[in-house]
Short mmCIF file of C-alpha atoms and ligand atoms in Angstrom, two decimals:
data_model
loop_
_atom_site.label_atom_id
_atom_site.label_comp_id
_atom_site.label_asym_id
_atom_site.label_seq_id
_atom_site.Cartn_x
_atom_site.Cartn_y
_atom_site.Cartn_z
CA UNK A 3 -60.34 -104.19 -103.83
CA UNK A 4 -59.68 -101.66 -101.23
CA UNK A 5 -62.16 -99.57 -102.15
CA UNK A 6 -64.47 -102.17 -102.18
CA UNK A 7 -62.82 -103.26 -98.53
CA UNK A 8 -63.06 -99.38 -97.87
CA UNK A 9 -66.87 -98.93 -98.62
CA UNK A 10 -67.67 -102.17 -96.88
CA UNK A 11 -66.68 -100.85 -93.91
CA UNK A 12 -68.02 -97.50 -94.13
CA UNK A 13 -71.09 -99.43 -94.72
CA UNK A 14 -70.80 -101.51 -92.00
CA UNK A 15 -70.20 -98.14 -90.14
CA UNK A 16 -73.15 -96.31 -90.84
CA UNK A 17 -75.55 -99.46 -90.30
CA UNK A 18 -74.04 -99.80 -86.75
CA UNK A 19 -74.07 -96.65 -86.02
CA UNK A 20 -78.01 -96.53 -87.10
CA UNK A 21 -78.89 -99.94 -85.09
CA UNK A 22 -77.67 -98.52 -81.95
CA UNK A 23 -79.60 -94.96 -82.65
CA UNK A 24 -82.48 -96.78 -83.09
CA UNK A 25 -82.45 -99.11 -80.37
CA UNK A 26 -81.94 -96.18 -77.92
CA UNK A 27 -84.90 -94.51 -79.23
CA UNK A 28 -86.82 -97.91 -78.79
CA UNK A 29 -85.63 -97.72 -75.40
CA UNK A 30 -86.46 -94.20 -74.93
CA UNK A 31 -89.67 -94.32 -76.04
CA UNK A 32 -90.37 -97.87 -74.06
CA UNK A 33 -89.32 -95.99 -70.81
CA UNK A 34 -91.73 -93.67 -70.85
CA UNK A 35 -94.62 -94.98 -68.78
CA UNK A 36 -92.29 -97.53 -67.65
CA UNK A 37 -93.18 -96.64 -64.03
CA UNK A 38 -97.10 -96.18 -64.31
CA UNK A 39 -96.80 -100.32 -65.74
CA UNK A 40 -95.02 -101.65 -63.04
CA UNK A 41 -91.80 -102.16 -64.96
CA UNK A 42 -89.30 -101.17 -62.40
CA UNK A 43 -88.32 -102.51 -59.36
CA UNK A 44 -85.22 -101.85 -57.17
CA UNK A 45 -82.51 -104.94 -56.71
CA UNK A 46 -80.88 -104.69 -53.06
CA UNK A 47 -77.20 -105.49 -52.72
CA UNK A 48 -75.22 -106.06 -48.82
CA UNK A 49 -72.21 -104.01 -48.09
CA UNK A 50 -70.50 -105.68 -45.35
CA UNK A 51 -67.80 -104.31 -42.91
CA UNK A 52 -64.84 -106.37 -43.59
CA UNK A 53 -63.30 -106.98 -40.04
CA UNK A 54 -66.65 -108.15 -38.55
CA UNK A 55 -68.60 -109.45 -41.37
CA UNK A 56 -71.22 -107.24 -40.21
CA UNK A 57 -74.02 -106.40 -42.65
CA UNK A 58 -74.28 -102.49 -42.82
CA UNK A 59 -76.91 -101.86 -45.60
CA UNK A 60 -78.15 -102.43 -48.89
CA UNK A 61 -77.08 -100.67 -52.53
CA UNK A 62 -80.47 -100.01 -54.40
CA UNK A 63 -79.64 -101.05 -58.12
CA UNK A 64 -82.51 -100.36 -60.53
CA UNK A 65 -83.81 -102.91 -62.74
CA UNK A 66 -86.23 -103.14 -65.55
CA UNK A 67 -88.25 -105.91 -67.27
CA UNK A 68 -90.00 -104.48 -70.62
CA UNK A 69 -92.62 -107.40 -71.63
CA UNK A 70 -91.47 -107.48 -75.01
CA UNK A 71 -87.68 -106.39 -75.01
CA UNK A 72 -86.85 -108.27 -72.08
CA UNK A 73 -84.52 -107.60 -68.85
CA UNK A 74 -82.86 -104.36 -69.91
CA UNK A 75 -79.67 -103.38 -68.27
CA UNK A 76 -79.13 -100.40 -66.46
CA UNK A 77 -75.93 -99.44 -67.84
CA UNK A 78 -77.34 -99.29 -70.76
CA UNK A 79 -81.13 -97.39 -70.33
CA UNK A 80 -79.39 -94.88 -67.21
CA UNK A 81 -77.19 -93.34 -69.95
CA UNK A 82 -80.35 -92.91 -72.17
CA UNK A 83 -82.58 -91.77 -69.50
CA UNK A 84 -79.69 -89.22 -68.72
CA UNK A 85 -79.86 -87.49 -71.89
CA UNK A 86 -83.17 -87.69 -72.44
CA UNK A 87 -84.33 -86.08 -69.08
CA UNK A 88 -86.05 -88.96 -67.94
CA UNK A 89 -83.20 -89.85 -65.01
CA UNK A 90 -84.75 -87.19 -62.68
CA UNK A 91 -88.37 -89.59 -62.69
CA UNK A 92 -86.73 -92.58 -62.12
CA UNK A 93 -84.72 -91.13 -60.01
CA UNK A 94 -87.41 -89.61 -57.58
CA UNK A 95 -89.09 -93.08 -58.20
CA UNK A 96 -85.31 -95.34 -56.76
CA UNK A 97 -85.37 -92.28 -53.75
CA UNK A 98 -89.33 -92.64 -52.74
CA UNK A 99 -89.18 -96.57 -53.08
CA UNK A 100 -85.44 -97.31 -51.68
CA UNK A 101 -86.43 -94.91 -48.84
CA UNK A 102 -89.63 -96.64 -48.34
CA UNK A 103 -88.41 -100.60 -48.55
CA UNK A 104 -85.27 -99.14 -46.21
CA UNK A 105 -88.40 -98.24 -43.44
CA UNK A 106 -89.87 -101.13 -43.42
CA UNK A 107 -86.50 -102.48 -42.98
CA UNK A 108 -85.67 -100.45 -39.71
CA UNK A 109 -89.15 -101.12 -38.17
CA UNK A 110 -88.56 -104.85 -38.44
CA UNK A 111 -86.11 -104.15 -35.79
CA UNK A 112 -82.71 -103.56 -37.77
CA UNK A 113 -82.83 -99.94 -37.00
CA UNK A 114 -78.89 -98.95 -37.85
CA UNK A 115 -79.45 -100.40 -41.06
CA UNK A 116 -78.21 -98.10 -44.30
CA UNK A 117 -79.16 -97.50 -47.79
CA UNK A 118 -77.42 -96.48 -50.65
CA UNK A 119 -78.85 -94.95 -53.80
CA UNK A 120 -76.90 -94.04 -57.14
CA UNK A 121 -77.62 -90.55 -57.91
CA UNK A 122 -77.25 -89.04 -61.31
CA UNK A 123 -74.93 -86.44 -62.22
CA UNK A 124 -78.29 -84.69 -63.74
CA UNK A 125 -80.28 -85.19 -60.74
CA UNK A 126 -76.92 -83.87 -58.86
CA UNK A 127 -77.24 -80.37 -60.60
CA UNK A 128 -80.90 -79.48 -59.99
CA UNK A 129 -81.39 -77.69 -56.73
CA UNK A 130 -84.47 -79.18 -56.00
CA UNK A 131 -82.17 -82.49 -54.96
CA UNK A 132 -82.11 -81.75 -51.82
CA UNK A 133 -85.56 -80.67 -51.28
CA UNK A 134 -86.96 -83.97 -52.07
CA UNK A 135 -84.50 -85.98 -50.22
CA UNK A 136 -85.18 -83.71 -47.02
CA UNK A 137 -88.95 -84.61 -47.79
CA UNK A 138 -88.75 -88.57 -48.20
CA UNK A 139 -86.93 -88.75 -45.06
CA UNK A 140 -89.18 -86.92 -43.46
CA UNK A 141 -91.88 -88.88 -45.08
CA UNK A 142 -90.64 -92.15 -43.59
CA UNK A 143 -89.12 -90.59 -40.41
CA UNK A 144 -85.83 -91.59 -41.35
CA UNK A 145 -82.37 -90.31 -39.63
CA UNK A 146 -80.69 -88.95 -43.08
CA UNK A 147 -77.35 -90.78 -41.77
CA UNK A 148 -79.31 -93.77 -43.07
CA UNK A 149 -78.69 -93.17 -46.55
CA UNK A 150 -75.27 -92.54 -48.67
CA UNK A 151 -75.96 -91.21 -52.16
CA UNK A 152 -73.05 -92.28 -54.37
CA UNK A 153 -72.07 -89.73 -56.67
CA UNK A 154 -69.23 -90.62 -59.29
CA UNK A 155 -66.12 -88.67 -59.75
CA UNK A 156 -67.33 -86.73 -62.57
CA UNK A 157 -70.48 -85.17 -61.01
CA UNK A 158 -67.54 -83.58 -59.01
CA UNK A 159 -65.24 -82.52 -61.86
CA UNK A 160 -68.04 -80.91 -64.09
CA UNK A 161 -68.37 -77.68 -62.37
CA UNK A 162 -66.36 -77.87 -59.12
CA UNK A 163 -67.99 -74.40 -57.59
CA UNK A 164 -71.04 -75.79 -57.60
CA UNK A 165 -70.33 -79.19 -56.81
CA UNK A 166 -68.76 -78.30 -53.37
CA UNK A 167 -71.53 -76.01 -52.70
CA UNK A 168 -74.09 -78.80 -53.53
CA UNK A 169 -72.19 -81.35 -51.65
CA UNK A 170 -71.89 -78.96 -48.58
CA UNK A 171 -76.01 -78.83 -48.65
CA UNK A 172 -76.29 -82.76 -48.85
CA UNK A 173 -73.75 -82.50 -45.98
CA UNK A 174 -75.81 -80.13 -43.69
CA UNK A 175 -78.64 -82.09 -44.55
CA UNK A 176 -77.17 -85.31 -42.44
CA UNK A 177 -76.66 -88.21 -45.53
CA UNK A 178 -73.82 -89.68 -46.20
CA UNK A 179 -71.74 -89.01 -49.42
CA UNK A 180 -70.12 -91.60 -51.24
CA UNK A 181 -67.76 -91.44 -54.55
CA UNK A 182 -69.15 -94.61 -56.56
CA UNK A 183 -66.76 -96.09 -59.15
CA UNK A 184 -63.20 -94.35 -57.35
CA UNK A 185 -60.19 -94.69 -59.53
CA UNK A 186 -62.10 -94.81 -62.59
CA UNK A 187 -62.59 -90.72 -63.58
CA UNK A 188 -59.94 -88.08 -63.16
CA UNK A 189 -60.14 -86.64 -59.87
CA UNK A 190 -57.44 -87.19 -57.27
CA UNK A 191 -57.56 -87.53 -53.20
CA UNK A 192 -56.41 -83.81 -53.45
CA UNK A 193 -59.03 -82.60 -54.90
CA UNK A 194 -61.23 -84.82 -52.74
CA UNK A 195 -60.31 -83.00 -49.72
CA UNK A 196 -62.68 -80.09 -50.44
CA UNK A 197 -65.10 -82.35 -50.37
CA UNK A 198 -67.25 -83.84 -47.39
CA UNK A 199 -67.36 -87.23 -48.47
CA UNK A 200 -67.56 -90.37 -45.99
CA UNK A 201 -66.98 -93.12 -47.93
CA UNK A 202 -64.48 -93.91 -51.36
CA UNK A 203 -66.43 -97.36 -53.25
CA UNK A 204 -62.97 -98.67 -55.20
CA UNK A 205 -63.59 -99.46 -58.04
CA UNK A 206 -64.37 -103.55 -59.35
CA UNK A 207 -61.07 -102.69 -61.77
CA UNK A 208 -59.08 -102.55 -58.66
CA UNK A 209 -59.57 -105.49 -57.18
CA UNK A 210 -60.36 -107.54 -60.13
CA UNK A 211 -56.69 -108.58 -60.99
CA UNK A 212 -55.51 -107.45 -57.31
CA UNK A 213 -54.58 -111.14 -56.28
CA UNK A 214 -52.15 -111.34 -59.74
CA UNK A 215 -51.24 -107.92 -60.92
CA UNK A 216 -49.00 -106.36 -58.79
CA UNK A 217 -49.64 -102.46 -60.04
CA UNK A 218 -53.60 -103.27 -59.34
CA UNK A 219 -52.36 -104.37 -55.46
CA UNK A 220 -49.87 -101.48 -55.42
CA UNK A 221 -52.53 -98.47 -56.28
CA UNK A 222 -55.44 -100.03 -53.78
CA UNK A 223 -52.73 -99.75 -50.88
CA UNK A 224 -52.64 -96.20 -51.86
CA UNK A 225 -55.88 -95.90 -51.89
CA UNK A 226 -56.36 -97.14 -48.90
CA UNK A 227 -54.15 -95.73 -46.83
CA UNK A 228 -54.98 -92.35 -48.19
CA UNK A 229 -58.54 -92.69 -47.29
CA UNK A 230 -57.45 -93.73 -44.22
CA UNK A 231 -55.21 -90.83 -43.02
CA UNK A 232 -57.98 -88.66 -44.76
CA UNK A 233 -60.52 -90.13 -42.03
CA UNK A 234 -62.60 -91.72 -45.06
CA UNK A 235 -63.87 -95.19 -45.24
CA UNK A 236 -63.26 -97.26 -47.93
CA UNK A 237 -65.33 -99.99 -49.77
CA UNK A 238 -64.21 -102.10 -52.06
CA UNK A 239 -66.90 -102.90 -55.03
CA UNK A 240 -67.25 -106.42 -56.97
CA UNK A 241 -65.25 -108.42 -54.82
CA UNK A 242 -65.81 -112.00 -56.20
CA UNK A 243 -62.79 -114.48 -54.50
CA UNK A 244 -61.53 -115.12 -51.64
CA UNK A 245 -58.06 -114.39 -52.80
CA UNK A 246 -59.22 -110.86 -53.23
CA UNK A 247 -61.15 -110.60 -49.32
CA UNK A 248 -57.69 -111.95 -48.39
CA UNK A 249 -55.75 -108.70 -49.91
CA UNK A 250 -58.43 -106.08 -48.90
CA UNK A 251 -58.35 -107.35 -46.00
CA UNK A 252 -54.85 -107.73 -45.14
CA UNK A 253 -54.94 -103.43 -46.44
CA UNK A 254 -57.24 -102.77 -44.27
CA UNK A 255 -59.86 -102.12 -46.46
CA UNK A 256 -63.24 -100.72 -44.02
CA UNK A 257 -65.97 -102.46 -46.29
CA UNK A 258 -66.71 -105.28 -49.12
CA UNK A 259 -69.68 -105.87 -51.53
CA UNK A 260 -69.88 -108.40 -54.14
CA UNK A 261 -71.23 -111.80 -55.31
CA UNK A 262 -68.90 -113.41 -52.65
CA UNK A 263 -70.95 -112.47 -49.85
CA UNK A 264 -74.18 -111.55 -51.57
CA UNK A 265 -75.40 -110.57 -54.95
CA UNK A 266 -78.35 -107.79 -55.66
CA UNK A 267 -81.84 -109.01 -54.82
CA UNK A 268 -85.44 -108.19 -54.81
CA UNK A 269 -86.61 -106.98 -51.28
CA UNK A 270 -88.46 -109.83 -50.38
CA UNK A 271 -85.32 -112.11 -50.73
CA UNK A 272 -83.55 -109.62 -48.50
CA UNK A 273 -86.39 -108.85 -45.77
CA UNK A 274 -86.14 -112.75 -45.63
CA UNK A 275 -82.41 -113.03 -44.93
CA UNK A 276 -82.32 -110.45 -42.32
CA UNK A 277 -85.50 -112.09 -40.47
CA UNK A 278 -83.05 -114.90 -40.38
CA UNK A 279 -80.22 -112.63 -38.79
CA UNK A 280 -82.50 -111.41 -36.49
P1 C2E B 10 -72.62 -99.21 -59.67
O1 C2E B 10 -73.39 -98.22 -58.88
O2 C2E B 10 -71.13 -99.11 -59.64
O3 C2E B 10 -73.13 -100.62 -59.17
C1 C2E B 10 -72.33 -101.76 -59.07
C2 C2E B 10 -72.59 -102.73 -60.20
O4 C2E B 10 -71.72 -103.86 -60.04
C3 C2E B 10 -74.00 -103.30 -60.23
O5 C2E B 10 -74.35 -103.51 -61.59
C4 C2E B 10 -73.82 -104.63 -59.49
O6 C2E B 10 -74.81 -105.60 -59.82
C5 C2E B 10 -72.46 -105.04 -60.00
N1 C2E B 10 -71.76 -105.96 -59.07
C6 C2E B 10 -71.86 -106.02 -57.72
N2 C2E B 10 -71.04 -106.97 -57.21
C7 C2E B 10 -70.40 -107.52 -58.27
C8 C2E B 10 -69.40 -108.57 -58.38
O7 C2E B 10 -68.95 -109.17 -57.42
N3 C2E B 10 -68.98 -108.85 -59.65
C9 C2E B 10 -69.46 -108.21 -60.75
N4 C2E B 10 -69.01 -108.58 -61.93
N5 C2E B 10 -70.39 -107.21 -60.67
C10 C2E B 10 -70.85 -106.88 -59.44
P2 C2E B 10 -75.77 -103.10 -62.17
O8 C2E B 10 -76.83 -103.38 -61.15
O9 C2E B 10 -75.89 -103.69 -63.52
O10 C2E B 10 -75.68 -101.52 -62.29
C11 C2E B 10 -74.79 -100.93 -63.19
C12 C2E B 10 -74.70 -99.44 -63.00
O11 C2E B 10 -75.95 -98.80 -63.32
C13 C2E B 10 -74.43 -99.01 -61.54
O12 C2E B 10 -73.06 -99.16 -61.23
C14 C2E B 10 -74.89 -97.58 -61.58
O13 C2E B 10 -73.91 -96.75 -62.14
C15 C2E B 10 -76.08 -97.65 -62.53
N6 C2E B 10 -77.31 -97.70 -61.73
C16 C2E B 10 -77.96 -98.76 -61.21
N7 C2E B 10 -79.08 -98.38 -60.54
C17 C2E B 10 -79.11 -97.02 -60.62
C18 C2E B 10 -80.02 -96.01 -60.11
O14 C2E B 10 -81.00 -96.26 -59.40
N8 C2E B 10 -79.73 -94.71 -60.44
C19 C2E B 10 -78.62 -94.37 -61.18
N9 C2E B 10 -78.41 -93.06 -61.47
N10 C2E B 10 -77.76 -95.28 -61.66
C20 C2E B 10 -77.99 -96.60 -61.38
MG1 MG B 11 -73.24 -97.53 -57.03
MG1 MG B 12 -69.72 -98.61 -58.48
MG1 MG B 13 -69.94 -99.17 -61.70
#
């Protein structure tokens, strides 16, 4: 009966294992051309500075709606796109059409007004990064202290000579430098020293229990304070209560984003809302 238990399971294994090969080769393959059909579009969530409520920018989040496999998550097709190579196209297509909505944006009068785009540890490597990003803002005559690139821990850790060289560049070139996702990979606010970055984006994990888990309330107080004596601002991501604004903002914690005060939307939804700020 084991055995039978035994292959069962191995079974079981193999046929799981096989579903989720093919399904990212369905999704490879569906992404290509994904662009050319209109597929994409880019989702626009608020970051807010705590104290004043004060809208500071957007975060561009990709989306993607195949007409036969549906609304297709983006933590699920970025990975995909990152091995296959197809992460540096998309990628040029969020920069070119973040940079272009965030314009608009600016000419409608809300000139201070930031964007933030996630940037791929494989788009992080290739030289040619900062090339491009020096041409888009150019293209749309754009200060480059509009836009924060959020890089997670790891694009750091991978090769840390030429991370800090990289980062330097993106430095001298104006943008701001965000770690997305802080707390979640291996580095440490030593480490982070070396590195020219404005802004630390807690991680959701933090301040998901923060308002009943004592440990969770204990390390964002680090966190924070450390930021703060390193002269970096903090934002704290997926803030959903407001039993958590309470905390974060009793630490002192610089900015929020989350559902409570505004989830990711198309542009129009957001050029509306800040016609009605205006
Ligand atoms: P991220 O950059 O950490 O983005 C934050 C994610 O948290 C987004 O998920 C957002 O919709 C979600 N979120 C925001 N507020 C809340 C909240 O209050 N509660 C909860 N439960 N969730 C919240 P999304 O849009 O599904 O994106 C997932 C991840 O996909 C992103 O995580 C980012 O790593 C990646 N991604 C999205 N767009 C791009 C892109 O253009 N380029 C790259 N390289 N990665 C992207
Ligand atoms: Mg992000
Ligand atoms: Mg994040
Ligand atoms: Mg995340």
């Amino acid at each position: 009966q084991a055995k039978a238990l035994g292959r069962n399971e191995m079974h079981f294994f193999t046929s799981n294992l096989q579903e989720r090969m093919s399904r990212s080769l369905t999704l490879e393959n569906a992404l290509r051309g994904a662009i050319e059909r209109n597929e994409l579009s880019l989702h626009y969530q608020p970051q807010w500075l705590l104290p004043e409520q004060r809208l500071v920018g957007f975060e561009a989040l990709l989306r993607w709606q195949h007409p036969e496999l549906g609304t297709i998550s983006p933590s699920e097709f970025i990975p995909i796109a990152e091995s296959s190579g197809q992460i540096i196209q998309l990628g040029e297509w969020v920069i070119a059409t973040g940079l272009q909505q965030l314009a608009s944006w600016q000419q409608d009068g809300h000139s201070d007004l930031r964007l933030a785009i996630n940037i791929s540890a494989v788009q992080f490597r290739r030289m040619e990064l900062v090339v491009r990003l020096a041409a888009a803002l150019h293209a749309h005559q754009l200060q480059p202290g509009c836009l924060e690139l959020e890089l997670t821990e790891g694009v750091a850790m991978e090769n840390p000579v030429h991370a800090s060289q990289q980062l330097k560049v993106l430095h001298d070139l104006g943008v701001r430098l965000a770690i997305d996702d802080f707390g979640t990979g291996f580095s440490s606010l030593a480490q982070l020293r070396h590195f020219p970055v404005d802004t630390l984006k807690i991680d959701r994990s933090f301040i998901e229990y923060v308002d009943t888990d004592n440990s969770s309330l204990e390390m964002l107080r680090s966190i924070i304070q450390l930021a703060h004596n390193l002269s970096v601002d903090t934002l704290a991501e997926g803030v959903e209560t407001p039993s958590q604004l309470k905390v974060l903002s009793e630490l002192g914690c610089g900015q929020i984003q989350g559902f409570i005060w505004g989830k990711p939307q198309p542009a129009d939804a957001c050029t509306r809302y800040l016609q009605q700020m205006a």
